[in-house]
mmCIF file of C-alpha atoms in Angstrom:
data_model
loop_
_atom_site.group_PDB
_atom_site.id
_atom_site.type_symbol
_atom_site.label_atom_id
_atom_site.label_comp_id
_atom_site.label_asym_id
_atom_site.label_seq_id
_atom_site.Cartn_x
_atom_site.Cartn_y
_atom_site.Cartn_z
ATOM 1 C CA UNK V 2 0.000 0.000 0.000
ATOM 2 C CA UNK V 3 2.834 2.845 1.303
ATOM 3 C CA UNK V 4 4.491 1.549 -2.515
ATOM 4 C CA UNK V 5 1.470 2.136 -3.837
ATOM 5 C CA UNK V 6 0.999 5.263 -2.575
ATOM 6 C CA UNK V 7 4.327 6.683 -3.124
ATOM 7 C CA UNK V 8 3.782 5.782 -6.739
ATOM 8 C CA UNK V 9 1.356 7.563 -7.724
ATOM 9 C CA UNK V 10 3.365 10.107 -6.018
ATOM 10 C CA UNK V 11 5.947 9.773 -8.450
ATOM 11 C CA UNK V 12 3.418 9.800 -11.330
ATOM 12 C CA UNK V 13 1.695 12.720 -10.623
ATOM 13 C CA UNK V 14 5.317 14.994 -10.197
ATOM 14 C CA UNK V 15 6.310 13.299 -13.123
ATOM 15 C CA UNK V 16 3.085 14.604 -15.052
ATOM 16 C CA UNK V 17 3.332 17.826 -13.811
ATOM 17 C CA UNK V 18 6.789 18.689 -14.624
ATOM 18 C CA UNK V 19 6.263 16.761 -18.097
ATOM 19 C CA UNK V 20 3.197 18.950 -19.073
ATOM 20 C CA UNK V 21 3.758 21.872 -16.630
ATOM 21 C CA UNK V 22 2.504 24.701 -19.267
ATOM 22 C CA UNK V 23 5.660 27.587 -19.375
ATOM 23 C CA UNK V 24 5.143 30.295 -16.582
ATOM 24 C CA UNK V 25 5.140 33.499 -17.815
ATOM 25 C CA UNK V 26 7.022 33.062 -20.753
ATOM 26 C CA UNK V 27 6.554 35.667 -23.217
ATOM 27 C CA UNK V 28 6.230 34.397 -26.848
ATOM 28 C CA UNK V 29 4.447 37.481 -28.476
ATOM 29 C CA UNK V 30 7.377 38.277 -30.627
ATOM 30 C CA UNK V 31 7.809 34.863 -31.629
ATOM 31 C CA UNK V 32 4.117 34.116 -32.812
ATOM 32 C CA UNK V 33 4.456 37.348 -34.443
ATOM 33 C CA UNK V 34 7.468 36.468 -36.575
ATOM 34 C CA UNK V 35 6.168 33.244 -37.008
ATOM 35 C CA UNK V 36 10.027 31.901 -38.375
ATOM 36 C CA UNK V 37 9.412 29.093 -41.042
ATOM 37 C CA UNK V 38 13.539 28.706 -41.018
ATOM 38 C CA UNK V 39 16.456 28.779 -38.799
ATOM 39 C CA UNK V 40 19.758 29.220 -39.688
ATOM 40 C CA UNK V 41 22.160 28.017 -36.788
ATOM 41 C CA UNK V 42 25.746 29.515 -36.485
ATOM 42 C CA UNK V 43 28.623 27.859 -35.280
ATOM 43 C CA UNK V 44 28.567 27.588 -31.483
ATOM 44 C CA UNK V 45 30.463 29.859 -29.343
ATOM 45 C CA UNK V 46 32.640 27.891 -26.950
ATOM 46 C CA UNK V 47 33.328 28.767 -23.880
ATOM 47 C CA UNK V 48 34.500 25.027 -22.575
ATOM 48 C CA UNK V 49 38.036 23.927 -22.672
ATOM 49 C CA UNK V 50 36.979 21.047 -25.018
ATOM 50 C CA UNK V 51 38.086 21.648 -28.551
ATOM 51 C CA UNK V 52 35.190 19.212 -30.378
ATOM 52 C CA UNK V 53 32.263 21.261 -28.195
ATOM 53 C CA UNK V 54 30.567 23.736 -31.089
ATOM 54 C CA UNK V 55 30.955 20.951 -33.610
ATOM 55 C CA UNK V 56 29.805 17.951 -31.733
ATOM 56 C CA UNK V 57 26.858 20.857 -30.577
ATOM 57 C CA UNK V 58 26.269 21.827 -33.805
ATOM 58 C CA UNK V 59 26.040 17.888 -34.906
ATOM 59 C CA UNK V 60 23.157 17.566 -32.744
ATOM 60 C CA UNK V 61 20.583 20.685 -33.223
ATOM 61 C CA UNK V 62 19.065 19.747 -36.450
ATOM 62 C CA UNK V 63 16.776 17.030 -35.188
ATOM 63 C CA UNK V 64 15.311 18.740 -32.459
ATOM 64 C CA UNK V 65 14.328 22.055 -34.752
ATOM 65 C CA UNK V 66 13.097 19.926 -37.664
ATOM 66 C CA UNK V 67 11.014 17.536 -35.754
ATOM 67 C CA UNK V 68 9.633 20.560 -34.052
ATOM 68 C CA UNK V 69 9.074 21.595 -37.132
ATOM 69 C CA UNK V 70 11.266 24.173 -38.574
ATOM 70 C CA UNK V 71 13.495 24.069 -41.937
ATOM 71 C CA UNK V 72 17.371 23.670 -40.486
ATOM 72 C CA UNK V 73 20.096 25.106 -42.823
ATOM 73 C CA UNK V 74 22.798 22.237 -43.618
ATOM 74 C CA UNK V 75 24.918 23.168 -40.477
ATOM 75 C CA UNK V 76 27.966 22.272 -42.534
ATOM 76 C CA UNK V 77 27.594 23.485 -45.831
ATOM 77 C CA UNK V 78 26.810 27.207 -43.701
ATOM 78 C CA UNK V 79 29.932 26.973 -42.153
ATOM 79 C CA UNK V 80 31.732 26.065 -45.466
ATOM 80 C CA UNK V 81 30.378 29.450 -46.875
ATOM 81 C CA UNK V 82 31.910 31.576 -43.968
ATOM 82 C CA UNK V 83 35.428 29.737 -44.065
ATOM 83 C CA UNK V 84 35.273 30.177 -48.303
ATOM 84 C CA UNK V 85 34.887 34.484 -46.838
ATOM 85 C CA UNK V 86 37.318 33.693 -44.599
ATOM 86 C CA UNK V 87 35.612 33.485 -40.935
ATOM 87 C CA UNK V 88 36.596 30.149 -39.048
ATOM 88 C CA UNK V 89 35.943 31.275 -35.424
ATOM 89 C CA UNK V 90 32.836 30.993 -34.150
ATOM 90 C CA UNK V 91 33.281 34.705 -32.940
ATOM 91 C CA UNK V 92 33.257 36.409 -36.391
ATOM 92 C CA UNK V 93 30.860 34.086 -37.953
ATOM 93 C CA UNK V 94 28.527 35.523 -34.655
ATOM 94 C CA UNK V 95 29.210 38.819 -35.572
ATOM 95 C CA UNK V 96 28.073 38.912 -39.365
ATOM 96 C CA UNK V 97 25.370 41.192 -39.804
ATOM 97 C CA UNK V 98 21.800 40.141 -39.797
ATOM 98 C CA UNK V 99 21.488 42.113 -43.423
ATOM 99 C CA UNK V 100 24.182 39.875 -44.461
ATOM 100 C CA UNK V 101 22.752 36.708 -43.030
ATOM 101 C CA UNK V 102 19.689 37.226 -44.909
ATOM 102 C CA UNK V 103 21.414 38.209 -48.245
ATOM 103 C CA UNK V 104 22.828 35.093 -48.402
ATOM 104 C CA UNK V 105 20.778 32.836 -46.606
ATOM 105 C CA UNK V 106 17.283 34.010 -47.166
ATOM 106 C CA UNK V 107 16.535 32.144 -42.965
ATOM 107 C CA UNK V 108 13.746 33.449 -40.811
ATOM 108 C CA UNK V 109 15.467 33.779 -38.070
ATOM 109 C CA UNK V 110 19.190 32.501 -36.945
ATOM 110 C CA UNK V 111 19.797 30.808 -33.797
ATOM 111 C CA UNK V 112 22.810 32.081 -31.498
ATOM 112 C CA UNK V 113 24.900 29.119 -29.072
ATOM 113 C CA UNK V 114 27.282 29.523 -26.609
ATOM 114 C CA UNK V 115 28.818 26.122 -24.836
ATOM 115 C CA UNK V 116 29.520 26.202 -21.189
ATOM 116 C CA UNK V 117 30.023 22.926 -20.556
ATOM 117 C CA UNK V 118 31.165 19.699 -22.571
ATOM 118 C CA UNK V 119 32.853 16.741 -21.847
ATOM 119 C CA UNK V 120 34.572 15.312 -18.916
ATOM 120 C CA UNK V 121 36.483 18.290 -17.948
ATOM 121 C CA UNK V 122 33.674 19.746 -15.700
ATOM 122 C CA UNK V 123 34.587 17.329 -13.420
ATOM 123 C CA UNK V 124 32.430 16.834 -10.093
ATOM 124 C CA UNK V 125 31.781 13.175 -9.895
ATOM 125 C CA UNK V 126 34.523 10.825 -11.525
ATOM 126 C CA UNK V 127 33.880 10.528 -15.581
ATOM 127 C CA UNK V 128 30.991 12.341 -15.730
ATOM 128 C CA UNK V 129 30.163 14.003 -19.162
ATOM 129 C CA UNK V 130 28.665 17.035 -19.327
ATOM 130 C CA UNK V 131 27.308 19.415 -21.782
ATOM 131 C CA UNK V 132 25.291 22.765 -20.881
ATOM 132 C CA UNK V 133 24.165 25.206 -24.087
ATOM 133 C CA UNK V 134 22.869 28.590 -23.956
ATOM 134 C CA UNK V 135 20.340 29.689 -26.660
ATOM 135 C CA UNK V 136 18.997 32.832 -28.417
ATOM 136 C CA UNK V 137 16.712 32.732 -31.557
ATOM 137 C CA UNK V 138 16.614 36.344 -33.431
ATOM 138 C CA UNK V 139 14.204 37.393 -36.387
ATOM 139 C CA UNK V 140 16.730 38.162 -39.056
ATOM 140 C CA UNK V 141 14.432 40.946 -40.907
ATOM 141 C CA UNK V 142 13.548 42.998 -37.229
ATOM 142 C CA UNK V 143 16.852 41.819 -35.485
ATOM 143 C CA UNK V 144 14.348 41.276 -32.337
ATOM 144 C CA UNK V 145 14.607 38.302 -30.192
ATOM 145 C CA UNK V 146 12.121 36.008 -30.287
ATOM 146 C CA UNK V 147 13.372 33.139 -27.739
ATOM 147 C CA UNK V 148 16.082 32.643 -25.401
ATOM 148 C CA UNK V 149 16.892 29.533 -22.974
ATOM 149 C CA UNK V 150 19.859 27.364 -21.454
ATOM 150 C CA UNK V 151 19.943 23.599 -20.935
ATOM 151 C CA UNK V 152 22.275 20.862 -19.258
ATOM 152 C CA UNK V 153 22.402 17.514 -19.460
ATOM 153 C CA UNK V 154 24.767 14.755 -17.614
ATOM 154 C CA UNK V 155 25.832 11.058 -18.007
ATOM 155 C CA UNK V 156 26.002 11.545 -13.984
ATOM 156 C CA UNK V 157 21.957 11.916 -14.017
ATOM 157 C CA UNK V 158 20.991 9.693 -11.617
ATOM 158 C CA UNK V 159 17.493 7.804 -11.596
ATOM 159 C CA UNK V 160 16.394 9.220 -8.992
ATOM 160 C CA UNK V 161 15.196 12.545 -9.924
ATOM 161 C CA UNK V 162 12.432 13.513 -12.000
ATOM 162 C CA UNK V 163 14.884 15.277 -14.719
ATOM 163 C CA UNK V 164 16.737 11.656 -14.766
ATOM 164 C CA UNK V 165 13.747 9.752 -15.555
ATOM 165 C CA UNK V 166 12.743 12.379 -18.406
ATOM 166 C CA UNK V 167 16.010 12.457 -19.481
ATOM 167 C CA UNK V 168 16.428 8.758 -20.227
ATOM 168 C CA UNK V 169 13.390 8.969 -21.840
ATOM 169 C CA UNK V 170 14.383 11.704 -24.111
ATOM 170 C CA UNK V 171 17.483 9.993 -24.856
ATOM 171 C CA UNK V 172 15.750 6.727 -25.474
ATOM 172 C CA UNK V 173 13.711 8.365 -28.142
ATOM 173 C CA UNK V 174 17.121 9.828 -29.582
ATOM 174 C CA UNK V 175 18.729 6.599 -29.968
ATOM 175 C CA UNK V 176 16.081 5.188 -31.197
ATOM 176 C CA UNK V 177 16.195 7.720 -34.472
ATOM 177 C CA UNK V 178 19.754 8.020 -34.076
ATOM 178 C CA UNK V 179 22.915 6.064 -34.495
ATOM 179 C CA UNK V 180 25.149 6.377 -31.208
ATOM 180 C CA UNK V 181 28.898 6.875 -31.556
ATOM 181 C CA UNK V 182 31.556 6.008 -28.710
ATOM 182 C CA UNK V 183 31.843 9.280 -27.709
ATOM 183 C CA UNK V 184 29.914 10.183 -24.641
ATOM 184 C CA UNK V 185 30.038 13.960 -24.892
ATOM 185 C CA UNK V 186 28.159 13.993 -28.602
ATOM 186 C CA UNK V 187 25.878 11.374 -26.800
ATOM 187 C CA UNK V 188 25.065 13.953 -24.071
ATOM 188 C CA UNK V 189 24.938 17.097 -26.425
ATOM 189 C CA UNK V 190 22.489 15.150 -28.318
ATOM 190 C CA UNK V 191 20.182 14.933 -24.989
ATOM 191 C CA UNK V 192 21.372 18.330 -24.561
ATOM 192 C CA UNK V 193 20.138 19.860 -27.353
ATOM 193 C CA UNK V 194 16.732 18.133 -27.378
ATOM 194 C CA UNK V 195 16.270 19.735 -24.197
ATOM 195 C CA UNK V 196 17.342 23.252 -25.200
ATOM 196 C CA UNK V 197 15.462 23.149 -28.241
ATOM 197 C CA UNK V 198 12.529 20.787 -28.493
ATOM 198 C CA UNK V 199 9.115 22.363 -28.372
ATOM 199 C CA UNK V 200 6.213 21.237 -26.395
ATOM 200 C CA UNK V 201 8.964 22.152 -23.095
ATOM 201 C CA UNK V 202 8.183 24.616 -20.464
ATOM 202 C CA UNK V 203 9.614 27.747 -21.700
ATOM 203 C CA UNK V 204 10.955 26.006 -24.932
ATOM 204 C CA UNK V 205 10.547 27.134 -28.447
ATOM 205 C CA UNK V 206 7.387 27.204 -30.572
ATOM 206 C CA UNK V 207 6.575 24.520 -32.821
ATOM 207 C CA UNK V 208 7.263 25.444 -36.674
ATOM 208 C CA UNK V 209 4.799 24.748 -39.689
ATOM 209 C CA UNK V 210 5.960 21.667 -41.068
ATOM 210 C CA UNK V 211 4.753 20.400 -37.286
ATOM 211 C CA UNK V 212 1.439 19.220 -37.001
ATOM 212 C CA UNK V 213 1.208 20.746 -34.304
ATOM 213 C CA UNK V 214 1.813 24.254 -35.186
ATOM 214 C CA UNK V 215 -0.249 26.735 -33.890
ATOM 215 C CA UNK V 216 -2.205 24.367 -31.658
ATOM 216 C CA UNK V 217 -0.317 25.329 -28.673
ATOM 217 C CA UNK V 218 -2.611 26.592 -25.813
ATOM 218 C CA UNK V 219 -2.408 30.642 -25.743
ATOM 219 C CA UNK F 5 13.120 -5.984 -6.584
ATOM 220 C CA UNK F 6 10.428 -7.267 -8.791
ATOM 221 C CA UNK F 7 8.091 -4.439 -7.572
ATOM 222 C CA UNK F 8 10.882 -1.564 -7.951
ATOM 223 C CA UNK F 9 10.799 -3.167 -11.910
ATOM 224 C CA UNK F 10 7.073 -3.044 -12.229
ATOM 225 C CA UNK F 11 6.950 0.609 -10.529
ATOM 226 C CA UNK F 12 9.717 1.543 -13.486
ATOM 227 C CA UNK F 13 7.408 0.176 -16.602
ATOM 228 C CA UNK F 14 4.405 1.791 -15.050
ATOM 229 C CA UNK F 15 6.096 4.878 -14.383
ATOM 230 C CA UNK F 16 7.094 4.946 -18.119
ATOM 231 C CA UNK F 17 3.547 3.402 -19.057
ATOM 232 C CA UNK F 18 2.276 7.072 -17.126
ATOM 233 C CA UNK F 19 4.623 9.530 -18.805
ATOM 234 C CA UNK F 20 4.484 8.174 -21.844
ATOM 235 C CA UNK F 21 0.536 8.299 -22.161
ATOM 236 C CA UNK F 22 0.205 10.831 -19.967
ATOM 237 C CA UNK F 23 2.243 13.779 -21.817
ATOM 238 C CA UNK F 24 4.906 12.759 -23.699
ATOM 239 C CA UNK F 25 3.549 11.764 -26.847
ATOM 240 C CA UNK F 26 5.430 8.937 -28.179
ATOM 241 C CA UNK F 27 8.242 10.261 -29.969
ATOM 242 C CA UNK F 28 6.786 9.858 -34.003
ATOM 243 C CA UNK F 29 9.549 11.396 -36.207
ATOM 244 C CA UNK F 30 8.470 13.666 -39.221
ATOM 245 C CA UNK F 31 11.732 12.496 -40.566
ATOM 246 C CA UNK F 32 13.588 9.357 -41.247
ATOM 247 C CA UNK F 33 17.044 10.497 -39.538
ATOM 248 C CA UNK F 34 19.596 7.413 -39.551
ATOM 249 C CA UNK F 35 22.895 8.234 -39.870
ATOM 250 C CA UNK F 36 22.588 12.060 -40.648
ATOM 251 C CA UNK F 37 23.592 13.857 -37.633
ATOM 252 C CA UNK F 38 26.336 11.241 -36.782
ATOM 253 C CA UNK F 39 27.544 11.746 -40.925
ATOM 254 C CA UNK F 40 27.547 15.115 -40.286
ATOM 255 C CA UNK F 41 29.519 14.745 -37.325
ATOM 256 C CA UNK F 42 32.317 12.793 -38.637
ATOM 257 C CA UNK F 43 32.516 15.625 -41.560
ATOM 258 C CA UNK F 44 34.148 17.757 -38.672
ATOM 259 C CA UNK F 45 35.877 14.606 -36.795
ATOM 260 C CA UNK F 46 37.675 13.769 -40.141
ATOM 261 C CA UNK F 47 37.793 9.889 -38.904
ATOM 262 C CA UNK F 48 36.104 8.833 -42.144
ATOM 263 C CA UNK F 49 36.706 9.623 -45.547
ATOM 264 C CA UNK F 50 34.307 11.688 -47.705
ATOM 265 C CA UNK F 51 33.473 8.890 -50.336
ATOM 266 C CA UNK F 52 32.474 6.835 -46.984
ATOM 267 C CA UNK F 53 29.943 9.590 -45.848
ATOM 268 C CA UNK F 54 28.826 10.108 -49.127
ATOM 269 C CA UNK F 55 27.880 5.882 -49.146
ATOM 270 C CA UNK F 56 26.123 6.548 -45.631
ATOM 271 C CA UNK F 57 23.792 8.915 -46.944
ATOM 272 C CA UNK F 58 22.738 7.411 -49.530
ATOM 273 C CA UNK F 59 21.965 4.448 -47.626
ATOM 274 C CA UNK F 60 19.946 7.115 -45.244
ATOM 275 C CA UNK F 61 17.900 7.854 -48.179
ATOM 276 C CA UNK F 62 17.383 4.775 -49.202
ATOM 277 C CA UNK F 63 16.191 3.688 -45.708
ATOM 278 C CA UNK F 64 13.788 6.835 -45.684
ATOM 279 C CA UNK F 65 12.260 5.742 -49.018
ATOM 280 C CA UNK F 66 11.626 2.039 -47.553
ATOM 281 C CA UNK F 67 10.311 3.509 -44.548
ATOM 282 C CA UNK F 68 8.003 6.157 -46.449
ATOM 283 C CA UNK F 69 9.472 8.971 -44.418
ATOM 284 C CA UNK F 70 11.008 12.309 -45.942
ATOM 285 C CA UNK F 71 15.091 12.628 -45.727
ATOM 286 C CA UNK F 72 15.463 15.682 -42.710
ATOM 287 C CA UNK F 73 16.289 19.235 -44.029
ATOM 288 C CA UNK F 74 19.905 19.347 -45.219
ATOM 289 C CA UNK F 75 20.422 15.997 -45.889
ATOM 290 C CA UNK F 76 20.212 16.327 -49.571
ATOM 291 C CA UNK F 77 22.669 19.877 -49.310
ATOM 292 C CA UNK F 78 25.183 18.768 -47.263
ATOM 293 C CA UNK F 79 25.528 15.373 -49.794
ATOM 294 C CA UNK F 80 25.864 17.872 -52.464
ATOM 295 C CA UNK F 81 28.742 19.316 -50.771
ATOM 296 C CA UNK F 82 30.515 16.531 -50.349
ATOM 297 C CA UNK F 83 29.927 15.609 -53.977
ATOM 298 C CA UNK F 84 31.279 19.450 -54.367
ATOM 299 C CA UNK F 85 34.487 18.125 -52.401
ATOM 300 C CA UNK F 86 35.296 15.255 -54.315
ATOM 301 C CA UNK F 87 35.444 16.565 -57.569
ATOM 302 C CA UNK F 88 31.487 15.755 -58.883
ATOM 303 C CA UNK F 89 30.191 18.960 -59.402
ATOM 304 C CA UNK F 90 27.313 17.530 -61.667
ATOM 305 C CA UNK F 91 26.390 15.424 -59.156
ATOM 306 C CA UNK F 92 26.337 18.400 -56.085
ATOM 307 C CA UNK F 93 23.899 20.213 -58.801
ATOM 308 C CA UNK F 94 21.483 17.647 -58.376
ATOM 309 C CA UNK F 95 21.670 17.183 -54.850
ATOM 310 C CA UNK F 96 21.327 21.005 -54.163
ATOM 311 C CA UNK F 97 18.028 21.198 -56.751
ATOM 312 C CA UNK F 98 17.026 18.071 -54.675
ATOM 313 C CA UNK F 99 17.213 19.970 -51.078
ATOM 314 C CA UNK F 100 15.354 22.992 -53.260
ATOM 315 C CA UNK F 101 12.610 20.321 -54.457
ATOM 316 C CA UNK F 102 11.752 19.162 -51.064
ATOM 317 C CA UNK F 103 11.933 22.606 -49.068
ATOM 318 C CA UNK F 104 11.621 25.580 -50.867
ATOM 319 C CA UNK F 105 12.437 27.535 -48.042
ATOM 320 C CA UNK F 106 16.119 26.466 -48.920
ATOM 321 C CA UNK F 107 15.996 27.866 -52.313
ATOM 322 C CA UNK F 108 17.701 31.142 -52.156
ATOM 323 C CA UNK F 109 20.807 29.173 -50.716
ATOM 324 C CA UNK F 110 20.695 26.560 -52.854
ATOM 325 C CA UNK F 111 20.632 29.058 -56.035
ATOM 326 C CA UNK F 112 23.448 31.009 -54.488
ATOM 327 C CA UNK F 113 25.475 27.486 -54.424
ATOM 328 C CA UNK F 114 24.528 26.460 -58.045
ATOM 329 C CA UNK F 115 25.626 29.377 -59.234
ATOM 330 C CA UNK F 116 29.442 29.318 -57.147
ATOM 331 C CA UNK F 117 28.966 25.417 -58.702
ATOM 332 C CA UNK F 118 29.145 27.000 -62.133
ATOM 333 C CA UNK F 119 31.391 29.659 -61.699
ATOM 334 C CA UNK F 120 34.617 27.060 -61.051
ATOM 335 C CA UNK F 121 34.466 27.024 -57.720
ATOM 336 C CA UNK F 122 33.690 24.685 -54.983
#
């Protein structure tokens, strides 16, 4: 009976953090651009792990597409800026929106900065993690239409409701996803479903190739 | 033990039908990310990538799904790469066919295509 009870316990936080609508999240700017296409930029890295914007970068086109956006070839964008010369994530940041949409002809263009990646963030022993900041911007009124920041951690223990989600998330990754052997791309994957999945508390809108687009409670 | 097992399955039974819709891709991903990936971790040559995306899109035709957004473009490039610019032209009017929100950037690549350069 007390297991009983303490599992429906679990349940019912589990449900409510799942479905927990986003608090007082403003998205009037972003149903008014209504973005059909995202261009995402190289990654700024701010981790002491050389492979962190591209093993990043990897990873962000499933989440935007399946919530239903069109995604830029990642690669093929950076290849343009290194043919003009720009390698570093830093310059390739700073190109004018004007510019971006010359050439490009995206909705809006998605900003990243990496905090954390790999096993250098070291708390408990071998742990991988991977944190990325986010910040979506309307490349014809430069305005920002979304912002938000997301971990993820091979030291996620069951225990938590975040651990539980998380598994699940990553379940449904590898399932649609070949894994490598490298735990950090693993966990930038999970990583960057949290940051930008929709249908999360405070996460991005879906897109119109979504069926759900524009059925999101007001 | 056992009931710690059967509080797991239920507990995944809950989310699952609860909120979580189960995870039904628009696309047929495979090996796309992971190809794109080892473009940057140089571990595998380009003629292997190109082989593992076409096996991607064959594996999205079998499956009835559509190939995710870039797929097509970032084969082209690595068509581009090895010397096949006829073949990158088709690849890029491809990624054009099956988003049109791409065409701008694929134009802008046929034309460097057919100017000489890669």
């Amino acid at each position: 009976m007390r297991h009983l009870i303490a599992l429906v316990g679990l349940v019912a936080t589990l449900l409510l953090a799942g479905c927990a609508k986003p608090v007082d999240y403003d998205y009037s700017a972003f149903r008014q651009s209504q973005p059909k296409s995202i261009l995402v930029l190289l990654p700024q890295n701010s981790s002491p792990e050389v492979n962190a914007s591209h093993g990043v970068l990897s990873q962000v086109t499933l989440p935007l597409a399946e919530s239903g956006y069109y995604v830029f070839p990642v690669a093929l964008v950076e290849e343009v800026f290194k043919q003009n010369g720009m390698t570093n994530a830093h310059d390739i940041q700073g190109v004018s929106a004007t510019k971006l949409r010359e050439i490009f002809a995206a909705d809006a263009v998605l900003y990243l900065e990496v905090t954390d990646y790999g096993t250098s963030y070291k708390v408990i022993t071998s742990e991988s993690r991977v944190t990325v900041n986010g910040k979506l911007v309307d490349l014809k009124t430069g305005q920002q239409l979304w912002s938000g920041s997301a971990t993820a951690s091979s030291a996620e223990g069951d225990s938590g409701n975040n651990g539980i989600l998380g598994m699940l998330l990553q379940a449904a990754i590898t399932q649609i996803s070949h894994t490598l052997s490298d735990k950090s791309y693993d966990i930038a994957g999970v990583t960057s479903a949290r940051l930008l999945s929709a249908g999360r508390p405070s996460g991005i809108l879906y897109g119109p190739r979504s069926p759900k687009y524009g059925k999101e409670a007001e | 033990m056992k009931l710690g097992y059967k509080a797991g399955l239920l507990l995944i039974a809950g989310v699952l039908g609860g909120c979580m819709n189960a995870p039904k891709p628009i696309y047929s991903w495979d090996n796309y990310q992971d190809t794109v990936y080892q473009y940057y971790k140089l571990e595998t040559g380009p003629e292997e990538q190109i082989a593992a995306l076409k096996e991607g899109i064959e594996k999205a035709k079998a499956k009835d799904l559509p190939v995710p957004p870039g797929l097509h473009a970032h084969l082209g490039m690595l068509y581009s790469n090895t010397g096949h610019p006829e073949l990158a032209g088709s690849e890029f009017e491809a990624e054009k066919v099956l988003f049109p929100e791409s065409a701008p950037f694929m134009e802008f690549l046929q034309k460097k295509l057919k100017g000489g350069k890669k």
